[in-house]
Amino acid sequence: MSEENDWKRKYRDSVLELESEERRWRHLERALRRLVNRLCAAGAGVQARLDEDLAAVAAANRRDADAEELERLTVALAETITTVDRALPVGGVGGPPWRATHAAAGLLIERVCESFRDEPETEGLREALQRAGTDGALAAILERAAALVAKRGDALALERSQVSAILAQVGTRLDELASYFDSASEATRSSLEATQSLNANVSEQVREMSRGTHAATDLRALRAVVDAGLRSVNQFVSDFRERESARLSAQSTRSERMRGRIADLENETRDLQRKLSAERQIARVDSLTGVANRKAFDERLAQAIAGVRRDAQPCTLLIWDIDNFKSVNDRYGHRAGDLVIQTVAKGLAGAIRATDFLARIGGEEFAVVMSALRVQAALSVAEQLRGTVAALKFHFRGAPVPITASCGLTEIGIADTAESVYERADAALYRAKNGGRNRCEAA
């Protein structure tokens, strides 16, 4: 029963996790749609055809149109903007309100691109945002992002409904099992009652025969009494066997059917376990680098802190940051930046111990949890890792791109929380950055 409750809890947790993820993306979608509507309103009045396209986009936004319609409207709007290609008046684009709106849009687009690295639709979103010179152009870009977020929300909703349906199906199988055991128990009670009834009938008939033999006056009468008694006993036994045969046949049929149900349940349970394992793996892996993500890191850090408190074994946290990463993005583009992140992740993953834990925790930052190492020993290892990163041979479009990384590290204490140990390591990283980069600092 405890195992049953355990897997039920796991799958319910999986459903709740999917629901939470779906709510998060729906919230982002609503934010994007609100910004699109404001930009549509701000861009009105420039040109009649542009006004029509902006009005169509705004109307589609208000009725929560699907991704296909939004994509079609966005393409039409982009074509109109290209055709109009107007010169903005002084004080329009470039002024404080525009810069604030553009910056807010940039934050949203960056968040979307970061979360949808594997989606082909994200290609060009950042570049299009940098080229955007009108409210309409900005609205078109945000509309594309909103459609992408809506698509992710729909996918999460579908996945959640599929997991819920499988859970309901397994629940039905378990109900069938419970019903089978109830019927088997009832059949056992019925068989016991039938046996008791047979014993009572046979005993009564034997007593009747005994009374008859005492009353018989001759051999013929005695034989008649015995024959009648034996016929009655035989009939009782025959009826009992017939009922038991029917009961056993029905029980055999139910058992055979239930064996099939149990086999189905085992297969469904295995499928669920595989699905849940795959979901947990996907949910805890960074899509760009293939190493663990922030969610997995938070779990591992909590485990490390609990282990230090329980076993008093040393454990050290390292926070890494790629040096001058923004300049790589600005000079070579975001594609080059992604390749740098992948290269560093591969270099770190290949250099750490099998017992160490590596995660990408955001942007160009990585974290390593090193068990059974005090901070001074971990500092020595960190210096080796720093050298490994500095020695990475990275080229983009034929040009060498130097890569270095800085590290801050600290040993986890018994009284530490996840926040306190991370803050110490992050402060040490800050010192390493201010100290010239490409260095390691311990706290």
Coordinates of C-alpha atoms in Angstrom, one line a residue:
M1 CA 0.0 0.0 0.0
S2 CA 2.9 2.4 0.8
E3 CA 4.4 1.8 -2.7
E4 CA 1.0 2.5 -4.2
N5 CA 0.6 5.7 -2.3
D6 CA 4.2 6.6 -3.2
W7 CA 3.7 6.4 -7.0
K8 CA 0.3 8.1 -6.7
R9 CA 2.0 11.0 -4.9
K10 CA 4.8 11.2 -7.5
Y11 CA 2.3 11.4 -10.4
R12 CA 0.1 13.9 -8.6
D13 CA 3.2 16.0 -7.9
S14 CA 4.0 15.7 -11.6
V15 CA 0.5 17.0 -12.5
L16 CA 0.8 19.9 -10.0
E17 CA 4.3 20.8 -11.4
L18 CA 2.8 20.9 -14.9
E19 CA 0.0 23.0 -13.7
S20 CA 2.4 25.5 -12.1
E21 CA 4.5 25.6 -15.3
E22 CA 1.4 26.2 -17.3
R23 CA 0.3 29.1 -15.1
R24 CA 3.8 30.7 -15.3
W25 CA 3.7 30.6 -19.1
R26 CA 0.1 31.9 -19.2
H27 CA 1.1 34.8 -17.0
L28 CA 4.0 35.7 -19.4
E29 CA 1.6 35.4 -22.3
R30 CA -0.8 37.8 -20.7
A31 CA 2.0 40.3 -20.1
L32 CA 3.1 40.1 -23.7
R33 CA -0.5 40.5 -24.9
R34 CA -1.0 43.6 -22.8
L35 CA 2.2 45.2 -24.1
V36 CA 1.1 44.4 -27.7
N37 CA -2.2 46.1 -27.2
R38 CA -0.5 49.2 -25.8
L39 CA 1.9 49.3 -28.7
C40 CA -0.9 48.9 -31.2
A41 CA -2.6 51.9 -29.6
A42 CA 0.6 53.9 -29.6
G43 CA 1.3 53.1 -33.2
A44 CA -2.1 54.1 -34.5
G45 CA -2.6 57.2 -36.7
V46 CA 0.5 56.9 -38.8
Q47 CA -1.0 55.4 -42.0
A48 CA -4.4 53.9 -42.8
R49 CA -3.2 50.5 -43.9
L50 CA -1.0 50.2 -40.8
D51 CA -3.9 51.2 -38.6
E52 CA -6.0 48.4 -40.1
D53 CA -3.3 45.8 -39.4
L54 CA -2.7 47.1 -35.9
A55 CA -6.4 47.0 -35.2
A56 CA -6.6 43.4 -36.4
V57 CA -3.7 42.4 -34.2
A58 CA -5.3 44.1 -31.2
A59 CA -8.7 42.5 -31.8
A60 CA -7.0 39.0 -32.1
N61 CA -5.2 39.7 -28.9
R62 CA -8.4 40.6 -27.0
R63 CA -10.1 37.4 -28.1
D64 CA -7.0 35.2 -27.3
A65 CA -6.6 34.0 -30.9
D66 CA -4.5 30.9 -31.5
A67 CA -0.9 30.8 -32.5
E68 CA -1.6 30.2 -36.2
E69 CA -3.9 33.3 -36.6
L70 CA -1.4 35.4 -34.6
E71 CA 1.5 34.3 -36.8
R72 CA -0.5 35.2 -39.9
L73 CA -1.4 38.6 -38.6
T74 CA 2.2 39.2 -37.5
V75 CA 3.5 38.5 -41.0
A76 CA 1.0 40.8 -42.5
L77 CA 1.9 43.6 -40.0
A78 CA 5.6 43.1 -40.7
E79 CA 5.0 43.5 -44.4
T80 CA 3.0 46.7 -43.9
I81 CA 5.7 48.1 -41.7
T82 CA 8.3 47.4 -44.3
T83 CA 6.2 49.1 -47.0
V84 CA 5.4 52.2 -44.9
D85 CA 9.0 52.6 -43.7
R86 CA 8.2 56.0 -42.5
A87 CA 10.6 58.6 -41.1
L88 CA 9.8 59.2 -37.4
P89 CA 9.4 62.8 -36.2
V90 CA 11.8 64.2 -33.8
G91 CA 10.9 63.3 -30.2
G92 CA 9.3 60.0 -31.3
V93 CA 11.4 56.9 -31.4
G94 CA 14.5 57.3 -29.3
G95 CA 12.8 59.4 -26.6
P96 CA 12.6 58.3 -23.0
P97 CA 9.1 56.7 -23.3
W98 CA 10.2 54.7 -26.4
R99 CA 13.5 53.6 -24.7
A100 CA 11.5 52.5 -21.6
T101 CA 9.1 50.5 -23.8
H102 CA 11.9 49.0 -25.9
A103 CA 13.8 48.0 -22.7
A104 CA 10.7 46.3 -21.2
A105 CA 10.1 44.5 -24.5
G106 CA 13.8 43.5 -24.5
L107 CA 13.5 41.9 -21.1
L108 CA 10.4 39.9 -22.2
I109 CA 12.0 38.8 -25.4
E110 CA 15.2 37.8 -23.7
R111 CA 13.2 35.7 -21.2
V112 CA 11.3 34.0 -24.1
C113 CA 14.4 33.3 -26.1
E114 CA 16.2 31.9 -23.0
S115 CA 13.3 29.5 -22.4
F116 CA 12.8 28.5 -26.1
R117 CA 16.3 28.0 -27.3
D118 CA 15.4 24.8 -29.1
E119 CA 12.4 26.4 -31.0
P120 CA 13.1 27.6 -34.5
E121 CA 10.6 30.4 -34.0
T122 CA 13.0 32.2 -31.7
E123 CA 15.6 32.7 -34.5
G124 CA 15.8 36.3 -35.3
L125 CA 13.7 37.6 -32.4
R126 CA 16.6 39.4 -30.7
E127 CA 17.9 40.8 -34.0
A128 CA 14.4 41.9 -35.0
L129 CA 14.0 43.7 -31.7
Q130 CA 17.3 45.6 -32.2
R131 CA 16.1 46.7 -35.7
A132 CA 12.6 47.7 -34.5
G133 CA 12.1 51.4 -35.1
T134 CA 8.4 51.8 -34.7
D135 CA 5.7 50.9 -32.3
G136 CA 4.1 48.7 -34.9
A137 CA 7.4 46.8 -35.5
L138 CA 7.8 46.3 -31.8
A139 CA 4.2 45.0 -31.6
A140 CA 4.8 42.6 -34.4
I141 CA 7.9 41.1 -32.6
L142 CA 6.0 40.8 -29.3
E143 CA 3.1 39.2 -31.1
R144 CA 5.4 36.5 -32.3
A145 CA 6.7 36.0 -28.8
A146 CA 3.2 35.8 -27.4
A147 CA 2.3 33.2 -30.0
L148 CA 5.3 31.1 -29.0
V149 CA 4.4 31.4 -25.3
A150 CA 0.8 30.4 -26.1
K151 CA 2.1 27.4 -27.9
R152 CA 4.1 26.3 -24.9
G153 CA 1.1 26.9 -22.6
D154 CA -1.1 24.7 -24.8
A155 CA 1.6 22.0 -24.9
L156 CA 1.8 22.0 -21.1
A157 CA -1.9 21.8 -20.8
L158 CA -2.0 18.9 -23.2
E159 CA 0.8 17.1 -21.3
R160 CA -1.0 17.7 -18.0
S161 CA -4.3 16.3 -19.3
Q162 CA -2.5 13.3 -20.7
V163 CA -0.9 12.5 -17.3
S164 CA -4.2 13.1 -15.6
A165 CA -5.9 10.7 -18.0
I166 CA -3.3 8.0 -17.4
L167 CA -3.7 8.5 -13.6
A168 CA -7.5 8.1 -14.0
Q169 CA -6.9 5.0 -16.1
V170 CA -4.6 3.4 -13.5
G171 CA -7.1 4.4 -10.8
T172 CA -9.8 2.5 -12.7
R173 CA -7.6 -0.6 -12.9
L174 CA -7.0 -0.4 -9.2
D175 CA -10.8 -0.2 -8.6
E176 CA -11.2 -3.3 -10.7
L177 CA -8.6 -5.1 -8.6
A178 CA -10.4 -4.0 -5.4
S179 CA -13.7 -5.2 -6.9
Y180 CA -12.2 -8.5 -7.8
F181 CA -10.8 -9.1 -4.4
D182 CA -14.2 -8.2 -2.9
S183 CA -15.9 -10.7 -5.2
A184 CA -13.3 -13.4 -4.4
S185 CA -13.9 -12.8 -0.7
E186 CA -17.6 -13.0 -1.2
A187 CA -17.2 -16.2 -3.2
T188 CA -15.1 -17.8 -0.4
R189 CA -17.8 -16.9 2.2
S190 CA -20.5 -18.3 -0.2
S191 CA -18.5 -21.5 -0.6
L192 CA -18.1 -21.9 3.2
E193 CA -21.9 -21.4 3.7
A194 CA -22.6 -24.0 1.0
T195 CA -20.3 -26.5 2.7
Q196 CA -21.9 -25.9 6.0
S197 CA -25.3 -26.3 4.5
L198 CA -24.3 -29.6 2.9
N199 CA -22.9 -30.8 6.2
A200 CA -26.2 -29.9 7.9
N201 CA -28.3 -31.5 5.3
V202 CA -26.3 -34.7 5.3
S203 CA -26.3 -34.8 9.1
E204 CA -30.1 -34.3 9.2
Q205 CA -30.6 -37.1 6.6
V206 CA -28.3 -39.5 8.6
R207 CA -30.4 -38.7 11.7
E208 CA -33.6 -39.3 9.7
M209 CA -32.2 -42.6 8.4
S210 CA -31.3 -43.6 12.0
R211 CA -34.9 -42.9 13.2
G212 CA -36.3 -44.8 10.2
T213 CA -34.2 -47.8 10.8
H214 CA -35.3 -48.0 14.4
A215 CA -38.9 -47.8 13.3
A216 CA -38.6 -50.3 10.5
T217 CA -40.3 -53.6 11.2
D218 CA -38.8 -55.8 8.5
L219 CA -35.9 -55.9 6.1
R220 CA -37.9 -54.5 3.2
A221 CA -38.9 -51.4 5.2
L222 CA -35.3 -51.0 6.4
R223 CA -34.0 -51.1 2.8
A224 CA -36.6 -48.6 1.7
V225 CA -35.5 -46.2 4.5
V226 CA -31.8 -46.6 3.7
D227 CA -32.4 -46.2 -0.1
A228 CA -34.4 -43.0 0.4
G229 CA -31.8 -41.6 2.7
L230 CA -29.0 -42.4 0.3
R231 CA -30.8 -40.8 -2.6
S232 CA -31.3 -37.6 -0.6
V233 CA -27.7 -37.5 0.5
N234 CA -26.6 -38.2 -3.1
Q235 CA -28.9 -35.3 -4.3
F236 CA -27.4 -33.0 -1.7
V237 CA -23.9 -33.9 -2.8
S238 CA -24.8 -33.6 -6.5
D239 CA -26.3 -30.2 -6.0
F240 CA -23.3 -29.0 -4.0
R241 CA -20.9 -30.2 -6.6
E242 CA -22.9 -28.5 -9.4
R243 CA -23.0 -25.2 -7.5
E244 CA -19.3 -25.5 -6.6
S245 CA -18.4 -26.3 -10.2
A246 CA -20.3 -23.2 -11.4
R247 CA -18.7 -21.1 -8.8
L248 CA -15.2 -22.3 -9.6
S249 CA -15.7 -21.8 -13.3
A250 CA -16.9 -18.2 -12.7
Q251 CA -14.0 -17.7 -10.3
S252 CA -11.5 -19.0 -12.9
T253 CA -13.0 -16.7 -15.5
R254 CA -12.7 -13.7 -13.2
S255 CA -9.1 -14.7 -12.2
E256 CA -8.1 -15.0 -15.8
R257 CA -9.6 -11.7 -16.6
M258 CA -7.9 -10.1 -13.6
R259 CA -4.5 -11.6 -14.6
G260 CA -4.9 -9.7 -17.8
R261 CA -5.9 -6.5 -15.9
I262 CA -2.9 -6.9 -13.6
A263 CA -0.6 -7.4 -16.6
D264 CA -2.1 -4.2 -18.2
L265 CA -1.6 -2.4 -14.9
E266 CA 2.0 -3.4 -14.7
N267 CA 2.6 -2.2 -18.3
E268 CA 0.8 1.1 -17.6
T269 CA 2.8 1.6 -14.4
R270 CA 6.1 1.0 -16.2
D271 CA 5.0 3.4 -18.9
L272 CA 4.1 6.0 -16.2
Q273 CA 7.4 5.5 -14.5
R274 CA 9.3 6.0 -17.7
K275 CA 7.2 9.0 -18.6
L276 CA 7.7 10.6 -15.1
S277 CA 11.4 9.9 -15.2
A278 CA 11.7 11.4 -18.7
E279 CA 9.7 14.5 -17.5
R280 CA 11.8 14.9 -14.4
Q281 CA 14.9 14.6 -16.5
I282 CA 13.7 17.2 -19.1
A283 CA 12.5 19.5 -16.3
R284 CA 16.0 19.4 -14.7
V285 CA 18.3 19.7 -17.7
D286 CA 19.4 22.9 -19.4
S287 CA 18.3 22.7 -23.0
L288 CA 21.3 24.6 -24.3
T289 CA 24.1 22.8 -22.6
G290 CA 22.7 19.4 -21.6
V291 CA 23.9 19.9 -18.0
A292 CA 21.6 20.3 -15.0
N293 CA 19.6 23.5 -14.8
R294 CA 18.8 25.9 -11.9
K295 CA 15.9 23.8 -10.6
A296 CA 18.1 20.7 -10.4
F297 CA 20.8 22.8 -8.7
D298 CA 18.4 24.1 -6.1
E299 CA 17.5 20.5 -5.2
R300 CA 21.2 19.4 -5.2
L301 CA 22.3 22.3 -3.0
A302 CA 19.5 21.5 -0.5
Q303 CA 20.6 17.9 -0.4
A304 CA 24.2 19.0 0.1
I305 CA 23.3 21.2 3.1
A306 CA 21.2 18.4 4.6
G307 CA 24.2 16.0 4.2
V308 CA 26.6 18.4 5.9
R309 CA 24.2 18.8 8.8
R310 CA 23.6 15.0 9.0
D311 CA 27.0 13.5 8.4
A312 CA 29.3 16.5 9.1
Q313 CA 31.1 15.7 5.9
P314 CA 32.7 18.7 4.0
C315 CA 31.1 20.1 0.9
T316 CA 32.0 23.2 -1.2
L317 CA 30.0 25.3 -3.6
L318 CA 31.7 26.9 -6.6
I319 CA 30.0 29.7 -8.7
W320 CA 31.5 30.3 -12.1
D321 CA 30.9 33.2 -14.5
I322 CA 32.3 33.5 -18.1
D323 CA 34.4 36.7 -18.3
N324 CA 33.4 39.5 -20.7
F325 CA 30.5 37.5 -22.0
K326 CA 28.5 40.5 -23.0
S327 CA 31.3 41.7 -25.3
V328 CA 31.2 38.3 -27.1
N329 CA 27.5 38.7 -27.6
D330 CA 27.8 42.3 -28.8
R331 CA 30.7 41.6 -31.1
Y332 CA 29.9 38.2 -32.6
G333 CA 26.1 37.8 -31.9
H334 CA 24.0 35.7 -29.7
R335 CA 24.7 32.5 -31.7
A336 CA 28.4 32.9 -30.8
G337 CA 27.4 33.5 -27.2
D338 CA 25.4 30.3 -27.1
L339 CA 28.4 28.3 -28.5
V340 CA 30.7 29.8 -25.9
I341 CA 28.3 28.7 -23.1
Q342 CA 28.1 25.2 -24.6
T343 CA 31.9 25.0 -24.9
V344 CA 32.5 26.1 -21.3
A345 CA 29.8 23.6 -20.1
K346 CA 31.5 20.8 -22.0
G347 CA 34.9 21.8 -20.7
L348 CA 33.8 21.9 -17.0
A349 CA 31.7 18.7 -17.3
G350 CA 34.7 16.8 -18.7
A351 CA 37.1 18.1 -16.0
I352 CA 35.1 17.6 -12.7
R353 CA 35.0 14.4 -10.7
A354 CA 32.2 11.9 -11.2
T355 CA 30.9 12.7 -7.7
D356 CA 30.7 16.5 -8.5
F357 CA 27.5 18.2 -9.6
L358 CA 27.5 20.8 -12.4
A359 CA 24.6 23.0 -13.4
R360 CA 24.0 26.1 -15.5
I361 CA 22.1 28.4 -13.2
G362 CA 21.4 31.3 -15.6
G363 CA 22.9 33.1 -18.5
E364 CA 26.7 32.6 -18.5
E365 CA 26.8 31.4 -14.8
F366 CA 27.5 27.8 -13.7
A367 CA 27.6 26.2 -10.3
V368 CA 29.6 23.1 -9.1
V369 CA 28.8 21.3 -5.9
M370 CA 31.9 19.4 -4.7
S371 CA 31.3 16.8 -2.0
A372 CA 34.0 15.6 0.5
L373 CA 36.2 18.6 -0.2
R374 CA 37.1 21.4 2.1
V375 CA 37.4 24.9 0.7
Q376 CA 41.2 24.9 0.3
A377 CA 41.2 21.6 -1.5
A378 CA 38.3 22.8 -3.6
L379 CA 40.2 26.0 -4.4
S380 CA 43.1 23.9 -5.8
V381 CA 40.6 22.0 -8.0
A382 CA 39.0 25.3 -9.1
E383 CA 42.3 26.6 -10.3
Q384 CA 42.7 23.5 -12.4
L385 CA 39.2 24.0 -13.8
R386 CA 40.0 27.7 -14.5
G387 CA 43.0 26.6 -16.5
T388 CA 40.9 24.1 -18.4
V389 CA 38.5 26.8 -19.4
A390 CA 41.3 29.2 -20.4
A391 CA 42.8 26.5 -22.6
L392 CA 39.6 25.9 -24.6
K393 CA 40.1 26.4 -28.3
F394 CA 37.1 28.3 -29.5
H395 CA 36.7 29.8 -33.0
F396 CA 33.8 31.6 -34.5
R397 CA 33.7 32.0 -38.3
G398 CA 37.3 31.3 -38.4
A399 CA 38.4 33.8 -35.8
P400 CA 39.8 32.7 -32.4
V401 CA 37.7 33.9 -29.5
P402 CA 39.5 33.8 -26.1
I403 CA 37.4 32.4 -23.2
T404 CA 38.1 32.7 -19.5
A405 CA 36.0 32.3 -16.4
S406 CA 36.1 33.5 -12.8
C407 CA 35.1 31.6 -9.8
G408 CA 33.9 32.2 -6.2
L409 CA 33.7 29.3 -3.8
T410 CA 32.8 28.7 -0.2
E411 CA 32.5 25.7 2.1
I412 CA 28.9 24.8 3.3
G413 CA 28.5 25.2 7.0
I414 CA 26.2 23.4 9.4
A415 CA 24.2 26.6 10.0
D416 CA 24.0 27.5 6.3
T417 CA 20.9 28.0 4.3
A418 CA 20.8 27.8 0.5
E419 CA 20.6 31.6 0.4
S420 CA 23.5 32.2 2.8
V421 CA 26.0 29.8 1.1
Y422 CA 25.1 31.1 -2.3
E423 CA 25.6 34.8 -1.2
R424 CA 29.0 34.0 0.1
A425 CA 30.1 32.2 -3.0
D426 CA 28.6 35.0 -5.2
A427 CA 30.5 37.7 -3.1
A428 CA 33.7 35.8 -3.7
L429 CA 32.9 35.6 -7.4
Y430 CA 32.4 39.4 -7.3
R431 CA 35.9 39.8 -5.8
A432 CA 37.4 37.6 -8.5
K433 CA 35.8 39.8 -11.2
N434 CA 37.0 43.0 -9.6
G435 CA 40.4 41.5 -9.1
G436 CA 41.0 41.2 -12.8
R437 CA 38.9 38.2 -13.9
N438 CA 40.2 34.8 -14.9
R439 CA 40.8 34.0 -11.2
C440 CA 39.3 32.1 -8.3
E441 CA 38.5 33.6 -4.8
A442 CA 37.5 31.6 -1.7
A443 CA 35.2 32.9 1.0

